[in-house]
Coordinates of C-alpha atoms and ligand atoms in Angstrom, one line a residue:
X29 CA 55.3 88.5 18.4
X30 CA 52.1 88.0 16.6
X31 CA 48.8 86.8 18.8
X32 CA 48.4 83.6 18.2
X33 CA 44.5 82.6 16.6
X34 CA 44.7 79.1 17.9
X35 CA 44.2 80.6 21.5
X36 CA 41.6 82.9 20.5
X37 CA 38.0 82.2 22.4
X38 CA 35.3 82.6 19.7
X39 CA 33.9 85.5 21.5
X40 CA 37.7 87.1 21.6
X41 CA 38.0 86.0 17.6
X42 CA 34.9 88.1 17.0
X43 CA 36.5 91.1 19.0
X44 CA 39.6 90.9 16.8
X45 CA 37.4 90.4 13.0
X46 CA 35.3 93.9 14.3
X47 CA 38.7 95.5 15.4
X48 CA 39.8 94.9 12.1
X49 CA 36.8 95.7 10.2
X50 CA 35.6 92.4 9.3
X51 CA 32.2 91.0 9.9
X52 CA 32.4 88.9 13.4
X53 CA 30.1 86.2 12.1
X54 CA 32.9 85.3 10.2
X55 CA 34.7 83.9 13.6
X56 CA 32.7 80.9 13.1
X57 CA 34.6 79.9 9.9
X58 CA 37.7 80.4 10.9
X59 CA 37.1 78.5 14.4
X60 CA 36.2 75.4 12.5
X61 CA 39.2 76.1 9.9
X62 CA 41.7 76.2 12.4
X63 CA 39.9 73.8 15.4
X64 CA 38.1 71.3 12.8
X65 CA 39.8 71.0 9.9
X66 CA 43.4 71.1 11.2
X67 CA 44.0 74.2 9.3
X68 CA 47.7 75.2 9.7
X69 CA 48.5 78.1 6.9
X70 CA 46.8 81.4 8.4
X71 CA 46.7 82.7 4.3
X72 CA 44.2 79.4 3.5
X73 CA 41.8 78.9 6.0
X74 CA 39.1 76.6 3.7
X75 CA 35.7 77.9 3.8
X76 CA 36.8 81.5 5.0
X77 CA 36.6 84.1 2.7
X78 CA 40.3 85.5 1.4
X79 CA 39.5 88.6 2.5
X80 CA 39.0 87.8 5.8
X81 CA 42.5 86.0 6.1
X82 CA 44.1 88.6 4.4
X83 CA 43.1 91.1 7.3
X84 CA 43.8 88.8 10.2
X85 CA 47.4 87.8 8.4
X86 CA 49.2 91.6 9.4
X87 CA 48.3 91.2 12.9
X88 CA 48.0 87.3 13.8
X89 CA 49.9 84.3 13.7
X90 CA 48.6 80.6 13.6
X91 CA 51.3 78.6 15.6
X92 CA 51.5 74.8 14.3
X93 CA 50.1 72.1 16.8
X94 CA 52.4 70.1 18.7
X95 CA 52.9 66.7 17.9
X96 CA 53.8 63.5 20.0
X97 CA 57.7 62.4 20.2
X98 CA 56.6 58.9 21.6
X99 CA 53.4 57.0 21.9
X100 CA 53.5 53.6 24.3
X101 CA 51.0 50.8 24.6
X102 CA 50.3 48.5 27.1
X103 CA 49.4 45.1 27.1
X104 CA 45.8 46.4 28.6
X105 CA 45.5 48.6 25.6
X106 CA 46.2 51.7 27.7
X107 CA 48.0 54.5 25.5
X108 CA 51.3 57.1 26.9
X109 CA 52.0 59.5 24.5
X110 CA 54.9 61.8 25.1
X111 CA 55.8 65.4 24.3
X112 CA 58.2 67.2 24.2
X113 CA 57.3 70.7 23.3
X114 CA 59.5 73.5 21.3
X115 CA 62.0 74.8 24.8
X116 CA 62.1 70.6 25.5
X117 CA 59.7 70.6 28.1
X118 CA 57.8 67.3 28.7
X119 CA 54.6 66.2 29.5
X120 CA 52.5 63.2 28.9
X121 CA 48.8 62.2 28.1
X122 CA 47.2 59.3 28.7
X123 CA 45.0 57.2 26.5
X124 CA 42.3 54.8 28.7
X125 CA 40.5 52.6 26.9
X126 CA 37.5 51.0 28.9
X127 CA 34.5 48.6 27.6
X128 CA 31.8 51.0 26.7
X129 CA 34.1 54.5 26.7
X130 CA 37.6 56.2 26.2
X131 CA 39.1 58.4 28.6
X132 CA 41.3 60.8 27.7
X133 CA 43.6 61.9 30.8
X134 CA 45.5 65.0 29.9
X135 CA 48.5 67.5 32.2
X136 CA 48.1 70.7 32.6
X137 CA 52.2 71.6 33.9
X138 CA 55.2 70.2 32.8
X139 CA 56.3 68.2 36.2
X140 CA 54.5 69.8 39.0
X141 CA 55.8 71.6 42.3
X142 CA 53.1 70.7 44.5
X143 CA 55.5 68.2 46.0
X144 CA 53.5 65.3 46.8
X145 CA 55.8 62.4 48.5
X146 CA 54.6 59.1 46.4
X147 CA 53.8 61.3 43.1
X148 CA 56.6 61.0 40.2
X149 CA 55.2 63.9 38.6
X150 CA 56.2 65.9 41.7
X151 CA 59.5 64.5 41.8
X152 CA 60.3 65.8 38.9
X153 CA 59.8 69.8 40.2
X154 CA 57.7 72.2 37.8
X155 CA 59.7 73.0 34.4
X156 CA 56.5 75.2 33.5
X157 CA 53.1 75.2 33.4
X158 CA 51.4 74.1 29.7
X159 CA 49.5 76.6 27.3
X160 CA 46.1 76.2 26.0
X161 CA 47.6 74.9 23.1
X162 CA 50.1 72.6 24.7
X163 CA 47.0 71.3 26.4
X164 CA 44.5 70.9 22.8
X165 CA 47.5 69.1 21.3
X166 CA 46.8 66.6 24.1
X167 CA 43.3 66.3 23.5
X168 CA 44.2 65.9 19.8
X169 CA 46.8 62.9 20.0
X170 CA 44.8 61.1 22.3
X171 CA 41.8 61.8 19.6
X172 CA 43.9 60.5 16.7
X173 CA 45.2 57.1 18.8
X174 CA 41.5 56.3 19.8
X175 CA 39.7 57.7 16.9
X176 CA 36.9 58.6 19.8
X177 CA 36.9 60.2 23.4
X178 CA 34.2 60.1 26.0
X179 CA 35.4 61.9 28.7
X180 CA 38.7 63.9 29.3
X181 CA 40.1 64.4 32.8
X182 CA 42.9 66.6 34.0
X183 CA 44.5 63.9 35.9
X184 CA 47.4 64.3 34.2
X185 CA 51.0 66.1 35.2
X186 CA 51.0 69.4 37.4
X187 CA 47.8 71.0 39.3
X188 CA 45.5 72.5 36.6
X189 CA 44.2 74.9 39.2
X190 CA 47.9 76.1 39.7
X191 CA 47.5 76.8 35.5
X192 CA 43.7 78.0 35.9
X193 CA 43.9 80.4 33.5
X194 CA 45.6 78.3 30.7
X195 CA 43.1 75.4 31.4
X196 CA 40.1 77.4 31.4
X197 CA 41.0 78.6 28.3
X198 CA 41.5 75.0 27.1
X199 CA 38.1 74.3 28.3
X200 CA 36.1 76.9 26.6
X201 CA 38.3 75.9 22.9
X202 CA 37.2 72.0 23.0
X203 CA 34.0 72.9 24.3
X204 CA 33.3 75.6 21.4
X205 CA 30.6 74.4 19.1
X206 CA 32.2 75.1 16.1
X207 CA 35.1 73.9 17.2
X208 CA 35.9 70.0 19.2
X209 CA 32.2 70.5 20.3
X210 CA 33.4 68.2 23.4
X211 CA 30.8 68.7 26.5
X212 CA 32.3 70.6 29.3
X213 CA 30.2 68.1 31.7
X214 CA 32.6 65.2 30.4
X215 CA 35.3 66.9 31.1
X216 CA 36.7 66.5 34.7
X217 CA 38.8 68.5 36.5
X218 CA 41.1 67.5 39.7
X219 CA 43.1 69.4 42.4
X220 CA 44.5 68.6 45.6
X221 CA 42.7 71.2 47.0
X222 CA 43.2 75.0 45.7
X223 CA 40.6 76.6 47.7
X224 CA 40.3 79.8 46.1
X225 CA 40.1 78.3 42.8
X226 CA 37.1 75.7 44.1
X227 CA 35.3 79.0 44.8
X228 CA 36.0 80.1 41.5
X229 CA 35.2 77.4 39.4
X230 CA 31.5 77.3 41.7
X231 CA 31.1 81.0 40.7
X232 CA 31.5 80.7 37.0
X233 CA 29.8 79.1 34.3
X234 CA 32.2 76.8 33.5
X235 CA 30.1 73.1 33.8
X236 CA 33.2 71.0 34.3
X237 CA 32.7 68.3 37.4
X238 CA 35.5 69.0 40.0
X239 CA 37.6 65.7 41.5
X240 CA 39.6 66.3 44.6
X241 CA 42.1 64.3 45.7
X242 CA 41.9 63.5 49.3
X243 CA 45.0 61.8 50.2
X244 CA 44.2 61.3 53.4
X245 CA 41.3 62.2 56.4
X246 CA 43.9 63.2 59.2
X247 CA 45.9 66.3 59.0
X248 CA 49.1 64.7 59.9
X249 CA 49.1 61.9 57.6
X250 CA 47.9 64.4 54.7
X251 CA 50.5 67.0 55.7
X252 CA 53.6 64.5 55.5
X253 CA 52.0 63.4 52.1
X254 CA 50.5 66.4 50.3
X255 CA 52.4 69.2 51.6
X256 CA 49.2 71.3 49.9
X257 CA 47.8 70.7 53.5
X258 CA 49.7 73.1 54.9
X259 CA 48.3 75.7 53.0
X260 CA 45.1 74.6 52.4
X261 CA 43.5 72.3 55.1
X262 CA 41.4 68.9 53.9
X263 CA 38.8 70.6 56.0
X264 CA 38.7 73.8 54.8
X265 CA 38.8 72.4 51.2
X266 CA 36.1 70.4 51.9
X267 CA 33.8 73.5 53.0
X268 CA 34.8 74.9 49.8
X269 CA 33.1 71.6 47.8
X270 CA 30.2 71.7 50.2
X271 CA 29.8 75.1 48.9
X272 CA 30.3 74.0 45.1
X273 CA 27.7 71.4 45.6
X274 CA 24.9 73.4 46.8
X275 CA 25.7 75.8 44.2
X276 CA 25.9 73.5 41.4
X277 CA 23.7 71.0 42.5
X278 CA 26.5 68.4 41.8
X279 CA 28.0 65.8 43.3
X280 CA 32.1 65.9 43.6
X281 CA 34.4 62.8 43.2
X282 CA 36.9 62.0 45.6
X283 CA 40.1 60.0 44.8
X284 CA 41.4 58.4 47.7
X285 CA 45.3 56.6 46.5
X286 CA 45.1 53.3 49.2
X287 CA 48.5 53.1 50.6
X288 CA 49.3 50.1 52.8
X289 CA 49.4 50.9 56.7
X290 CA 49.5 54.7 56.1
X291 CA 45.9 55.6 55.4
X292 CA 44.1 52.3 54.9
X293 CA 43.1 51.1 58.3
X294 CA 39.8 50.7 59.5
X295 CA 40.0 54.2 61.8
X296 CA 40.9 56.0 58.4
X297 CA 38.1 54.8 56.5
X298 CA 35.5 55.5 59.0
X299 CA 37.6 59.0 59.4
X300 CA 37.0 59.9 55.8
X301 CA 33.4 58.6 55.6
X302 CA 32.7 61.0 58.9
X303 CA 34.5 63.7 56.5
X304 CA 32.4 63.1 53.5
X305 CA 29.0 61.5 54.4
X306 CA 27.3 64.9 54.1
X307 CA 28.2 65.8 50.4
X308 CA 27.2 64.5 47.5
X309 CA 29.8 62.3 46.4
X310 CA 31.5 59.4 45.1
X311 CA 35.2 58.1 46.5
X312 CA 37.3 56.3 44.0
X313 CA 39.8 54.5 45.3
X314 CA 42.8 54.0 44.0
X315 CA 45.3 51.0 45.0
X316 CA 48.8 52.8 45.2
X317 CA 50.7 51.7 42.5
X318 CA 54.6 53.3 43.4
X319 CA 57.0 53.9 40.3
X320 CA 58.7 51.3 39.7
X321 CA 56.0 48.6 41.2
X322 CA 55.1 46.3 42.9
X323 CA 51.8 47.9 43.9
X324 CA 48.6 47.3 43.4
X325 CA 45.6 45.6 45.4
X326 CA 46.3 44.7 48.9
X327 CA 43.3 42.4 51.1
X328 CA 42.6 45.9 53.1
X329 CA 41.9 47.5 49.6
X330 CA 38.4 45.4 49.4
X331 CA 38.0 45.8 53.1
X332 CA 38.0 49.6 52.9
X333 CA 35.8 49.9 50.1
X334 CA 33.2 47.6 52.5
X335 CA 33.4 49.8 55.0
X336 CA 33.0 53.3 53.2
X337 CA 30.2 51.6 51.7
X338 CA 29.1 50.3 54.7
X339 CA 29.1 53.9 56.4
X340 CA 26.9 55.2 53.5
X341 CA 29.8 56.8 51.3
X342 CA 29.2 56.0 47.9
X343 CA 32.5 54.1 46.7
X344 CA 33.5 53.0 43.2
X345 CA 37.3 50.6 43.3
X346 CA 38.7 51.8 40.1
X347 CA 41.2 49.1 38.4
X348 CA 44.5 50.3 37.7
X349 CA 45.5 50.8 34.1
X350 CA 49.0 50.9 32.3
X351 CA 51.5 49.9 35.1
X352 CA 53.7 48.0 33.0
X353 CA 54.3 51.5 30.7
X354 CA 54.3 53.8 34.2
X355 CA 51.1 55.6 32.8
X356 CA 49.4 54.5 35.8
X357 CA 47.7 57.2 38.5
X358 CA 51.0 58.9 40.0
X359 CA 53.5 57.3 37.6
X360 CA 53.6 60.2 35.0
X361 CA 57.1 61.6 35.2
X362 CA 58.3 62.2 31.5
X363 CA 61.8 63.1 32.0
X364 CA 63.1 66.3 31.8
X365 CA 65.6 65.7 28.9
X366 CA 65.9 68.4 26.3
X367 CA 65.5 66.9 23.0
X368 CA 68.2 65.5 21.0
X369 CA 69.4 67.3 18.4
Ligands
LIG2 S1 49.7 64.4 42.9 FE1 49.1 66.0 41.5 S2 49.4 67.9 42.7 FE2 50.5 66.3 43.7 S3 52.7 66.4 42.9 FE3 51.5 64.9 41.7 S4 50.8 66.1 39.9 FE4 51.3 67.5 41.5

């Protein structure tokens, strides 16, 4: 099978036009032809010189983008769109309209096999992880619905630091100037805690903001929850973000879901501020909203926020979008149906 250009870096689409004795300068056209203007017919790439396509033609292929099989709204204006992609496997994006911004909340796997107790996504298992492409047909949908995006988050189905490779590569194509041009700073990335990825992403010059979900401060509780745990301590992932913070000079976000008499008691708030006080950070917290409902904001959900804040932690309550379509935090499960025929 043919490479395919649309996963081509620019840098790597260069490589290939000198390989094939073409001028690489002409990798800027056919990044914009094929990441601007929607191109979809490797032999007419508009604004790129014939030539050109007829030497990449032989040895490249330009796959077609995937498109959505569903789109759901909510009554709060928040967006689920649906795929299904070519072998049937699902996975779903999120569209989050907020008053001054749109956030565009994207997976990185179909399902996920981190195992998380009160995730759907994790319920479901990992059917596979998603390709760079899988993942820009995301961006794109979510693009077309809103007509505008602010900031994109991988907050989506799976662990994108359990598909590194395939997200990176994601990265670096929407970020590409003459391609989505879309700031690698707004673009957020979240794991439950893949330690030797952490270090990875601090070493490199990737500029995405890391996000880790917490869970919760005490091993036990965490364990029983994020099985993750087990193989990468809270602690030790925490080490890792101090380390990412010094490097970077950033701060990290922590989510924190709130889930009623499991980790939202006063000795687990002033558990995780002990944790977190020395990095720079913010905690979002996240009323647990469980598949299916009722969920939502408890009187200890206020009450914990006071006292992180209280205990110096800088602490933002973030208001739960999309219930009533399941596209809120944790609710992602796209069914693993193959498609009808
Ligand atoms: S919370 Fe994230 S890492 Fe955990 S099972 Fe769900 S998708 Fe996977």
């Amino acid at each position: 099978m043919k490479p395919d250009l649309r996963a081509l870096t620019r840098p790597e689409l260069e490589a290939a036009l000198t390989a094939l004795g073409e001028k690489p300068v002409h990798a800027a056209a056919v990044y914009l032809a094929v990441h601007r203007l929607g191109a979809a017919d490797l032999a007419a790439l508009p604004g790129v010189p014939p030539r050109v396509t007829a030497a990449l033609s032989p040895a490249y292929s330009l796959s077609t983008l995937p498109v959505p099989a569903e789109t759901q709204v909510s009554c709060d204006g928040t967006r689920k769109i649906l795929f299904r992609f070519h072998d049937g496997a699902p996975a779903e994006c999120v569209v989050l309209p907020a008053k001054d911004r749109v956030i565009a909340c994207l997976s990185s796997q179909s399902g996920c096999d981190c195992g998380c107790t009160f995730c759907a996504t994790g319920a479901l298992g990992l059917r596979r992880s998603l390709t760079p492409q899988e993942i820009i047909a995301q961006f794109e949908a979510c693009l077309r619905e809103a007509g505008e995006i602010s900031s994109i988050v991988f907050m989506g189905m799976g662990e994108p630091f359990l598909n590194w490779e395939n997200v990176k590569r994601a990265v670096r194509l929407l970020s590409d100037s003459r391609g989505r041009h879309f700031p690698q700073v707004k673009m957020t990335v979240s794991t439950v805690g893949v330690i030797p990825v952490i270090e990875e992403l601090t070493a490199s010059d990737l500029r995405v903001r890391l996000a880790v979900s917490v869970v919760a401060a005490d091993e036990e509780t965490r364990a029983r929850l994020a099985p993750m745990e087990k193989k990468y301590p809270l602690r030790r992932v925490l080490e890792a973000v101090r380390a990412y913070c010094r490097a970077r000079k950033a701060a990290v976000m922590f989510e924190y879901i709130l889930f009623p008499g499991v980790n939202d008691r006063p000795s687990d708030s002033a558990l995780l501020a002990g944790l977190v006080r020395d990095i720079p950070c913010r905690v979002n917290l996240i009323p647990y909203n469980p598949p299916g409902g009722p969920g939502g904001e408890t009187p200890r959900v206020k009450a914990f926020q006071l006292e992180l804040i209280e205990a110096g932690v800088r602490t933002y309550l973030r208001v739960e979008r999309g219930a009533d379509i399941a596209a809120a935090c944790g609710q992602l499960a796209a069914k693993n149906k193959e498609p009808r025929g």
